[in-house]
PDB file of C-alpha atoms in Angstrom:
ATOM      1  CA  UNK A   6       0.653 -31.424 -17.241  1.00  0.00           C
ATOM      2  CA  UNK A   7       3.247 -28.839 -16.188  1.00  0.00           C
ATOM      3  CA  UNK A   8       2.680 -28.068 -12.487  1.00  0.00           C
ATOM      4  CA  UNK A   9       2.481 -24.301 -13.056  1.00  0.00           C
ATOM      5  CA  UNK A  10      -0.227 -24.687 -15.701  1.00  0.00           C
ATOM      6  CA  UNK A  11      -2.094 -27.137 -13.471  1.00  0.00           C
ATOM      7  CA  UNK A  12      -2.050 -24.505 -10.730  1.00  0.00           C
ATOM      8  CA  UNK A  13      -3.262 -21.842 -13.149  1.00  0.00           C
ATOM      9  CA  UNK A  14      -6.252 -24.027 -14.055  1.00  0.00           C
ATOM     10  CA  UNK A  15      -7.103 -24.529 -10.382  1.00  0.00           C
ATOM     11  CA  UNK A  16      -6.328 -21.055  -8.973  1.00  0.00           C
ATOM     12  CA  UNK A  17      -8.337 -18.128 -10.287  1.00  0.00           C
ATOM     13  CA  UNK A  18      -6.024 -15.434  -8.845  1.00  0.00           C
ATOM     14  CA  UNK A  19      -2.509 -14.551 -10.012  1.00  0.00           C
ATOM     15  CA  UNK A  20      -1.321 -14.026  -6.419  1.00  0.00           C
ATOM     16  CA  UNK A  21      -1.851 -17.032  -4.175  1.00  0.00           C
ATOM     17  CA  UNK A  22      -0.749 -18.447  -0.844  1.00  0.00           C
ATOM     18  CA  UNK A  23       0.430 -21.769   0.525  1.00  0.00           C
ATOM     19  CA  UNK A  24      -2.963 -22.093   2.207  1.00  0.00           C
ATOM     20  CA  UNK A  25      -4.708 -21.683  -1.172  1.00  0.00           C
ATOM     21  CA  UNK A  26      -2.597 -24.505  -2.586  1.00  0.00           C
ATOM     22  CA  UNK A  27      -3.434 -26.909   0.229  1.00  0.00           C
ATOM     23  CA  UNK A  28      -7.151 -26.249  -0.130  1.00  0.00           C
ATOM     24  CA  UNK A  29      -7.329 -26.417  -3.919  1.00  0.00           C
ATOM     25  CA  UNK A  30      -4.930 -29.319  -4.483  1.00  0.00           C
ATOM     26  CA  UNK A  31      -6.301 -31.608  -1.744  1.00  0.00           C
ATOM     27  CA  UNK A  32      -5.612 -34.542  -1.347  1.00  0.00           C
ATOM     28  CA  UNK A  33      -2.141 -33.909  -2.835  1.00  0.00           C
ATOM     29  CA  UNK A  34       0.470 -34.234  -0.083  1.00  0.00           C
ATOM     30  CA  UNK A  35       2.382 -31.270   1.313  1.00  0.00           C
ATOM     31  CA  UNK A  36       5.606 -32.846   0.039  1.00  0.00           C
ATOM     32  CA  UNK A  37       4.254 -33.104  -3.524  1.00  0.00           C
ATOM     33  CA  UNK A  38       3.021 -29.497  -3.452  1.00  0.00           C
ATOM     34  CA  UNK A  39       6.367 -28.282  -2.104  1.00  0.00           C
ATOM     35  CA  UNK A  40       8.236 -30.212  -4.808  1.00  0.00           C
ATOM     36  CA  UNK A  41       6.030 -28.755  -7.557  1.00  0.00           C
ATOM     37  CA  UNK A  42       6.406 -25.188  -6.261  1.00  0.00           C
ATOM     38  CA  UNK A  43      10.181 -25.605  -5.988  1.00  0.00           C
ATOM     39  CA  UNK A  44      10.399 -26.707  -9.638  1.00  0.00           C
ATOM     40  CA  UNK A  45       8.241 -23.744 -10.718  1.00  0.00           C
ATOM     41  CA  UNK A  46      10.418 -21.319  -8.770  1.00  0.00           C
ATOM     42  CA  UNK A  47      13.564 -22.695 -10.393  1.00  0.00           C
ATOM     43  CA  UNK A  48      11.996 -22.409 -13.872  1.00  0.00           C
ATOM     44  CA  UNK A  49      10.723 -18.921 -12.978  1.00  0.00           C
ATOM     45  CA  UNK A  50       7.156 -19.805 -13.895  1.00  0.00           C
ATOM     46  CA  UNK A  51       6.214 -18.722 -10.381  1.00  0.00           C
ATOM     47  CA  UNK A  52       7.794 -15.915  -8.329  1.00  0.00           C
ATOM     48  CA  UNK A  53       8.079 -15.904  -4.548  1.00  0.00           C
ATOM     49  CA  UNK A  54       6.819 -12.673  -2.992  1.00  0.00           C
ATOM     50  CA  UNK A  55       7.508 -13.754   0.584  1.00  0.00           C
ATOM     51  CA  UNK A  56       7.390 -16.998   2.536  1.00  0.00           C
ATOM     52  CA  UNK A  57       4.140 -18.714   1.609  1.00  0.00           C
ATOM     53  CA  UNK A  58       3.004 -16.111  -0.963  1.00  0.00           C
ATOM     54  CA  UNK A  59       3.508 -16.513  -4.707  1.00  0.00           C
ATOM     55  CA  UNK A  60       2.806 -14.847  -8.041  1.00  0.00           C
ATOM     56  CA  UNK A  61       2.490 -16.378 -11.483  1.00  0.00           C
ATOM     57  CA  UNK A  62       5.169 -15.156 -13.902  1.00  0.00           C
ATOM     58  CA  UNK A  63       4.032 -12.680 -16.568  1.00  0.00           C
ATOM     59  CA  UNK A  64       3.403 -15.292 -19.263  1.00  0.00           C
ATOM     60  CA  UNK A  65       0.942 -17.055 -16.950  1.00  0.00           C
ATOM     61  CA  UNK A  66      -0.778 -13.988 -15.515  1.00  0.00           C
ATOM     62  CA  UNK A  67      -4.370 -13.247 -16.469  1.00  0.00           C
ATOM     63  CA  UNK A  68      -4.088  -9.532 -15.724  1.00  0.00           C
ATOM     64  CA  UNK A  69      -1.348  -6.970 -15.277  1.00  0.00           C
ATOM     65  CA  UNK A  70      -0.238  -6.983 -11.635  1.00  0.00           C
ATOM     66  CA  UNK A  71       0.879  -3.691 -10.116  1.00  0.00           C
ATOM     67  CA  UNK A  72       3.366  -3.263  -7.281  1.00  0.00           C
ATOM     68  CA  UNK A  73       0.591  -1.573  -5.325  1.00  0.00           C
ATOM     69  CA  UNK A  74      -1.567  -4.714  -5.460  1.00  0.00           C
ATOM     70  CA  UNK A  75       1.404  -6.813  -4.394  1.00  0.00           C
ATOM     71  CA  UNK A  76       1.972  -4.439  -1.475  1.00  0.00           C
ATOM     72  CA  UNK A  77      -1.640  -4.905  -0.334  1.00  0.00           C
ATOM     73  CA  UNK A  78      -1.145  -8.675  -0.350  1.00  0.00           C
ATOM     74  CA  UNK A  79       2.265  -8.729   1.340  1.00  0.00           C
ATOM     75  CA  UNK A  80       1.048  -7.316   4.650  1.00  0.00           C
ATOM     76  CA  UNK A  81      -2.623  -7.248   5.551  1.00  0.00           C
ATOM     77  CA  UNK A  82      -4.363  -5.031   6.518  1.00  0.00           C
ATOM     78  CA  UNK A  83      -2.473  -2.241   4.783  1.00  0.00           C
ATOM     79  CA  UNK A  84      -2.858   0.423   2.120  1.00  0.00           C
ATOM     80  CA  UNK A  85      -0.403   2.230  -0.171  1.00  0.00           C
ATOM     81  CA  UNK A  86       0.534   5.587   1.342  1.00  0.00           C
ATOM     82  CA  UNK A  87       3.383   8.028   2.115  1.00  0.00           C
ATOM     83  CA  UNK A  88       5.680   8.820  -0.826  1.00  0.00           C
ATOM     84  CA  UNK A  89       4.231   6.143  -3.137  1.00  0.00           C
ATOM     85  CA  UNK A  90       0.679   7.494  -2.854  1.00  0.00           C
ATOM     86  CA  UNK A  91       1.842  11.114  -3.107  1.00  0.00           C
ATOM     87  CA  UNK A  92       3.814  10.298  -6.252  1.00  0.00           C
ATOM     88  CA  UNK A  93       0.858   8.373  -7.710  1.00  0.00           C
ATOM     89  CA  UNK A  94      -1.419  11.388  -7.161  1.00  0.00           C
ATOM     90  CA  UNK A  95       1.185  13.703  -8.740  1.00  0.00           C
ATOM     91  CA  UNK A  96       1.918  15.549  -5.500  1.00  0.00           C
ATOM     92  CA  UNK A  97       5.684  15.064  -5.392  1.00  0.00           C
ATOM     93  CA  UNK A  98       8.065  15.174  -8.367  1.00  0.00           C
ATOM     94  CA  UNK A  99      10.611  12.628  -7.154  1.00  0.00           C
ATOM     95  CA  UNK A 100      10.644   9.019  -8.361  1.00  0.00           C
ATOM     96  CA  UNK A 101       9.829   6.566  -5.585  1.00  0.00           C
ATOM     97  CA  UNK A 102      11.730   3.290  -5.748  1.00  0.00           C
ATOM     98  CA  UNK A 103      10.394   1.583  -2.624  1.00  0.00           C
ATOM     99  CA  UNK A 104       6.648   0.919  -2.529  1.00  0.00           C
ATOM    100  CA  UNK A 105       5.545   2.497   0.743  1.00  0.00           C
ATOM    101  CA  UNK A 106       2.455   1.468   2.706  1.00  0.00           C
ATOM    102  CA  UNK A 107       0.741   2.074   6.038  1.00  0.00           C
ATOM    103  CA  UNK A 108      -0.054  -0.944   8.182  1.00  0.00           C
ATOM    104  CA  UNK A 109      -2.416  -1.624  11.081  1.00  0.00           C
ATOM    105  CA  UNK A 110       0.048  -3.717  13.108  1.00  0.00           C
ATOM    106  CA  UNK A 111       2.520  -1.885  15.314  1.00  0.00           C
ATOM    107  CA  UNK A 112       5.379  -3.984  13.916  1.00  0.00           C
ATOM    108  CA  UNK A 113       6.884  -2.281  10.850  1.00  0.00           C
ATOM    109  CA  UNK A 114       7.952  -4.573   8.007  1.00  0.00           C
ATOM    110  CA  UNK A 115      10.117  -4.552   4.882  1.00  0.00           C
ATOM    111  CA  UNK A 116      10.127  -7.064   2.030  1.00  0.00           C
ATOM    112  CA  UNK A 117      12.388  -7.478  -0.994  1.00  0.00           C
ATOM    113  CA  UNK A 118      11.611  -9.763  -3.917  1.00  0.00           C
ATOM    114  CA  UNK A 119      12.005  -9.923  -7.696  1.00  0.00           C
ATOM    115  CA  UNK A 120       9.391  -7.156  -8.085  1.00  0.00           C
ATOM    116  CA  UNK A 121      11.170  -4.627  -5.855  1.00  0.00           C
ATOM    117  CA  UNK A 122      11.328  -3.320  -2.296  1.00  0.00           C
ATOM    118  CA  UNK A 123       8.278  -2.796  -0.082  1.00  0.00           C
ATOM    119  CA  UNK A 124       8.045  -1.034   3.278  1.00  0.00           C
ATOM    120  CA  UNK A 125       5.206  -0.907   5.815  1.00  0.00           C
ATOM    121  CA  UNK A 126       4.968   1.596   8.669  1.00  0.00           C
ATOM    122  CA  UNK A 127       2.424   1.686  11.459  1.00  0.00           C
ATOM    123  CA  UNK A 128      -0.309   4.338  11.359  1.00  0.00           C
ATOM    124  CA  UNK A 129      -2.625   4.433  14.412  1.00  0.00           C
ATOM    125  CA  UNK A 130      -5.748   6.026  12.931  1.00  0.00           C
ATOM    126  CA  UNK A 131      -9.169   4.741  13.923  1.00  0.00           C
ATOM    127  CA  UNK A 132     -10.922   3.850  11.720  1.00  0.00           C
ATOM    128  CA  UNK A 133      -7.786   2.618   9.997  1.00  0.00           C
ATOM    129  CA  UNK A 134      -9.073   3.024   6.413  1.00  0.00           C
ATOM    130  CA  UNK A 135     -10.483   6.530   6.829  1.00  0.00           C
ATOM    131  CA  UNK A 136      -9.369   8.522   3.776  1.00  0.00           C
ATOM    132  CA  UNK A 137      -8.431   5.386   1.824  1.00  0.00           C
ATOM    133  CA  UNK A 138     -10.041   4.451  -1.503  1.00  0.00           C
ATOM    134  CA  UNK A 139     -10.209   1.280  -3.582  1.00  0.00           C
ATOM    135  CA  UNK A 140      -8.716   2.095  -6.980  1.00  0.00           C
ATOM    136  CA  UNK A 141     -10.461  -0.008  -9.632  1.00  0.00           C
ATOM    137  CA  UNK A 142      -7.952   1.015 -12.319  1.00  0.00           C
ATOM    138  CA  UNK A 143      -5.240  -0.686 -10.259  1.00  0.00           C
ATOM    139  CA  UNK A 144      -7.250  -3.848  -9.654  1.00  0.00           C
ATOM    140  CA  UNK A 145      -9.010  -2.724  -6.487  1.00  0.00           C
ATOM    141  CA  UNK A 146      -5.827  -1.562  -4.784  1.00  0.00           C
ATOM    142  CA  UNK A 147      -6.300   0.183  -1.444  1.00  0.00           C
ATOM    143  CA  UNK A 148      -4.510   3.525  -1.668  1.00  0.00           C
ATOM    144  CA  UNK A 149      -4.573   6.649   0.478  1.00  0.00           C
ATOM    145  CA  UNK A 150      -6.001   9.842  -0.941  1.00  0.00           C
ATOM    146  CA  UNK A 151      -3.335  12.496  -1.446  1.00  0.00           C
ATOM    147  CA  UNK A 152      -4.350  14.302   1.743  1.00  0.00           C
ATOM    148  CA  UNK A 153      -4.432  11.095   3.788  1.00  0.00           C
ATOM    149  CA  UNK A 154      -0.981  10.135   2.451  1.00  0.00           C
ATOM    150  CA  UNK A 155       0.312  13.584   3.399  1.00  0.00           C
ATOM    151  CA  UNK A 156      -1.076  13.286   6.934  1.00  0.00           C
ATOM    152  CA  UNK A 157       0.475   9.806   7.201  1.00  0.00           C
ATOM    153  CA  UNK A 158       3.867  11.136   6.108  1.00  0.00           C
ATOM    154  CA  UNK A 159       3.732  14.017   8.580  1.00  0.00           C
ATOM    155  CA  UNK A 160       2.840  11.546  11.345  1.00  0.00           C
ATOM    156  CA  UNK A 161       5.680   9.208  10.348  1.00  0.00           C
ATOM    157  CA  UNK A 162       8.290  11.972  10.168  1.00  0.00           C
ATOM    158  CA  UNK A 163       6.937  13.786  13.258  1.00  0.00           C
ATOM    159  CA  UNK A 164       6.996  17.041  11.343  1.00  0.00           C
ATOM    160  CA  UNK A 165       5.335  20.349  12.136  1.00  0.00           C
ATOM    161  CA  UNK A 166       4.337  22.768   9.388  1.00  0.00           C
ATOM    162  CA  UNK A 167       3.076  26.211  10.332  1.00  0.00           C
ATOM    163  CA  UNK A 168       2.446  27.335   6.761  1.00  0.00           C
ATOM    164  CA  UNK A 169       1.890  25.990   3.267  1.00  0.00           C
ATOM    165  CA  UNK A 170       5.158  27.650   2.266  1.00  0.00           C
ATOM    166  CA  UNK A 171       7.077  25.466   4.738  1.00  0.00           C
ATOM    167  CA  UNK A 172       5.427  22.390   3.256  1.00  0.00           C
ATOM    168  CA  UNK A 173       6.245  23.524  -0.282  1.00  0.00           C
ATOM    169  CA  UNK A 174       9.878  24.073   0.655  1.00  0.00           C
ATOM    170  CA  UNK A 175      10.275  20.717   2.382  1.00  0.00           C
ATOM    171  CA  UNK A 176       8.300  18.347   0.146  1.00  0.00           C
ATOM    172  CA  UNK A 177       7.982  20.465  -3.025  1.00  0.00           C
ATOM    173  CA  UNK A 178       4.212  20.052  -3.064  1.00  0.00           C
ATOM    174  CA  UNK A 179       2.642  22.788  -5.157  1.00  0.00           C
ATOM    175  CA  UNK A 180       0.173  25.046  -3.385  1.00  0.00           C
ATOM    176  CA  UNK A 181      -2.349  24.757  -6.221  1.00  0.00           C
ATOM    177  CA  UNK A 182      -2.362  20.952  -6.013  1.00  0.00           C
ATOM    178  CA  UNK A 183      -2.836  21.083  -2.248  1.00  0.00           C
ATOM    179  CA  UNK A 184      -5.676  23.581  -2.558  1.00  0.00           C
ATOM    180  CA  UNK A 185      -7.432  21.371  -5.108  1.00  0.00           C
ATOM    181  CA  UNK A 186      -7.094  18.349  -2.810  1.00  0.00           C
ATOM    182  CA  UNK A 187      -8.313  20.182   0.290  1.00  0.00           C
ATOM    183  CA  UNK A 188     -11.362  21.400  -1.645  1.00  0.00           C
ATOM    184  CA  UNK A 189     -12.519  17.766  -1.928  1.00  0.00           C
ATOM    185  CA  UNK A 190     -13.048  17.650   1.844  1.00  0.00           C
ATOM    186  CA  UNK A 191     -15.549  19.563   3.940  1.00  0.00           C
ATOM    187  CA  UNK A 192     -14.172  21.268   7.047  1.00  0.00           C
ATOM    188  CA  UNK A 193     -15.805  18.554   9.165  1.00  0.00           C
ATOM    189  CA  UNK A 194     -14.258  15.755   7.089  1.00  0.00           C
ATOM    190  CA  UNK A 195     -10.835  17.383   7.287  1.00  0.00           C
ATOM    191  CA  UNK A 196     -11.114  17.804  11.052  1.00  0.00           C
ATOM    192  CA  UNK A 197     -12.347  14.216  11.506  1.00  0.00           C
ATOM    193  CA  UNK A 198      -9.409  12.849   9.512  1.00  0.00           C
ATOM    194  CA  UNK A 199      -6.908  14.944  11.488  1.00  0.00           C
ATOM    195  CA  UNK A 200      -8.373  13.938  14.848  1.00  0.00           C
ATOM    196  CA  UNK A 201      -8.132  10.233  13.969  1.00  0.00           C
ATOM    197  CA  UNK A 202      -4.336  10.453  14.525  1.00  0.00           C
ATOM    198  CA  UNK A 203      -4.663  11.886  18.046  1.00  0.00           C
ATOM    199  CA  UNK A 204      -1.545  14.014  17.452  1.00  0.00           C
ATOM    200  CA  UNK A 205      -1.332  17.764  18.025  1.00  0.00           C
ATOM    201  CA  UNK A 206       0.925  18.401  15.032  1.00  0.00           C
ATOM    202  CA  UNK A 207      -1.555  16.741  12.654  1.00  0.00           C
ATOM    203  CA  UNK A 208      -4.512  18.637  14.081  1.00  0.00           C
ATOM    204  CA  UNK A 209      -2.647  21.973  13.958  1.00  0.00           C
ATOM    205  CA  UNK A 210      -1.709  21.225  10.349  1.00  0.00           C
ATOM    206  CA  UNK A 211      -5.374  20.638   9.464  1.00  0.00           C
ATOM    207  CA  UNK A 212      -6.349  23.932  11.089  1.00  0.00           C
ATOM    208  CA  UNK A 213      -3.669  25.695   9.056  1.00  0.00           C
ATOM    209  CA  UNK A 214      -5.048  24.123   5.872  1.00  0.00           C
ATOM    210  CA  UNK A 215      -8.583  25.228   6.674  1.00  0.00           C
ATOM    211  CA  UNK A 216      -7.494  28.776   7.434  1.00  0.00           C
ATOM    212  CA  UNK A 217      -5.506  28.901   4.196  1.00  0.00           C
ATOM    213  CA  UNK A 218      -7.977  27.303   1.809  1.00  0.00           C
ATOM    214  CA  UNK A 219     -11.463  27.345   3.316  1.00  0.00           C
TER     215      UNK A 219
END
């Protein structure tokens, strides 16, 4: 049997690791597994996402795989945020070509593969996943809410906004969209999210939002 199809019969996920292969294909030797993977990569039946992480090519996939799901798998723990999340939620008009994520580790990372470019930037919030949701439509992808993604971006860029108008001018986020998003949070929830960054500019921004919309 073709090695790629053998793997598909054994592995129930379309994204899999070297560790998965060793466990599922035991007692096959490491050399035999490496040889089989190499052949599949050359025939493009399997795509390499990064060292030790692979994805079945489209014709072998069980489900549609989004770049957001790939991002979650490339660097763990992480969640899609910044420009990618803001674009997904319809907050910014610009196309986003790099899939941007927040990561728990202090070491930022970038990856490039056949699916595109992926970047990961450290966000220090505790708890780390506060304001993050699991999107079932995207296969359980972890993605920041629009407000969380906005806070993350302000933290990353070290920006200070004293008014909604300044934010509109800089990021072209419509006031109506921001008001609708803020309305989803109670004042306590908004304050708790802002305080999780332990940065004055984020907290001042949250206060400005509450004064404007609450």
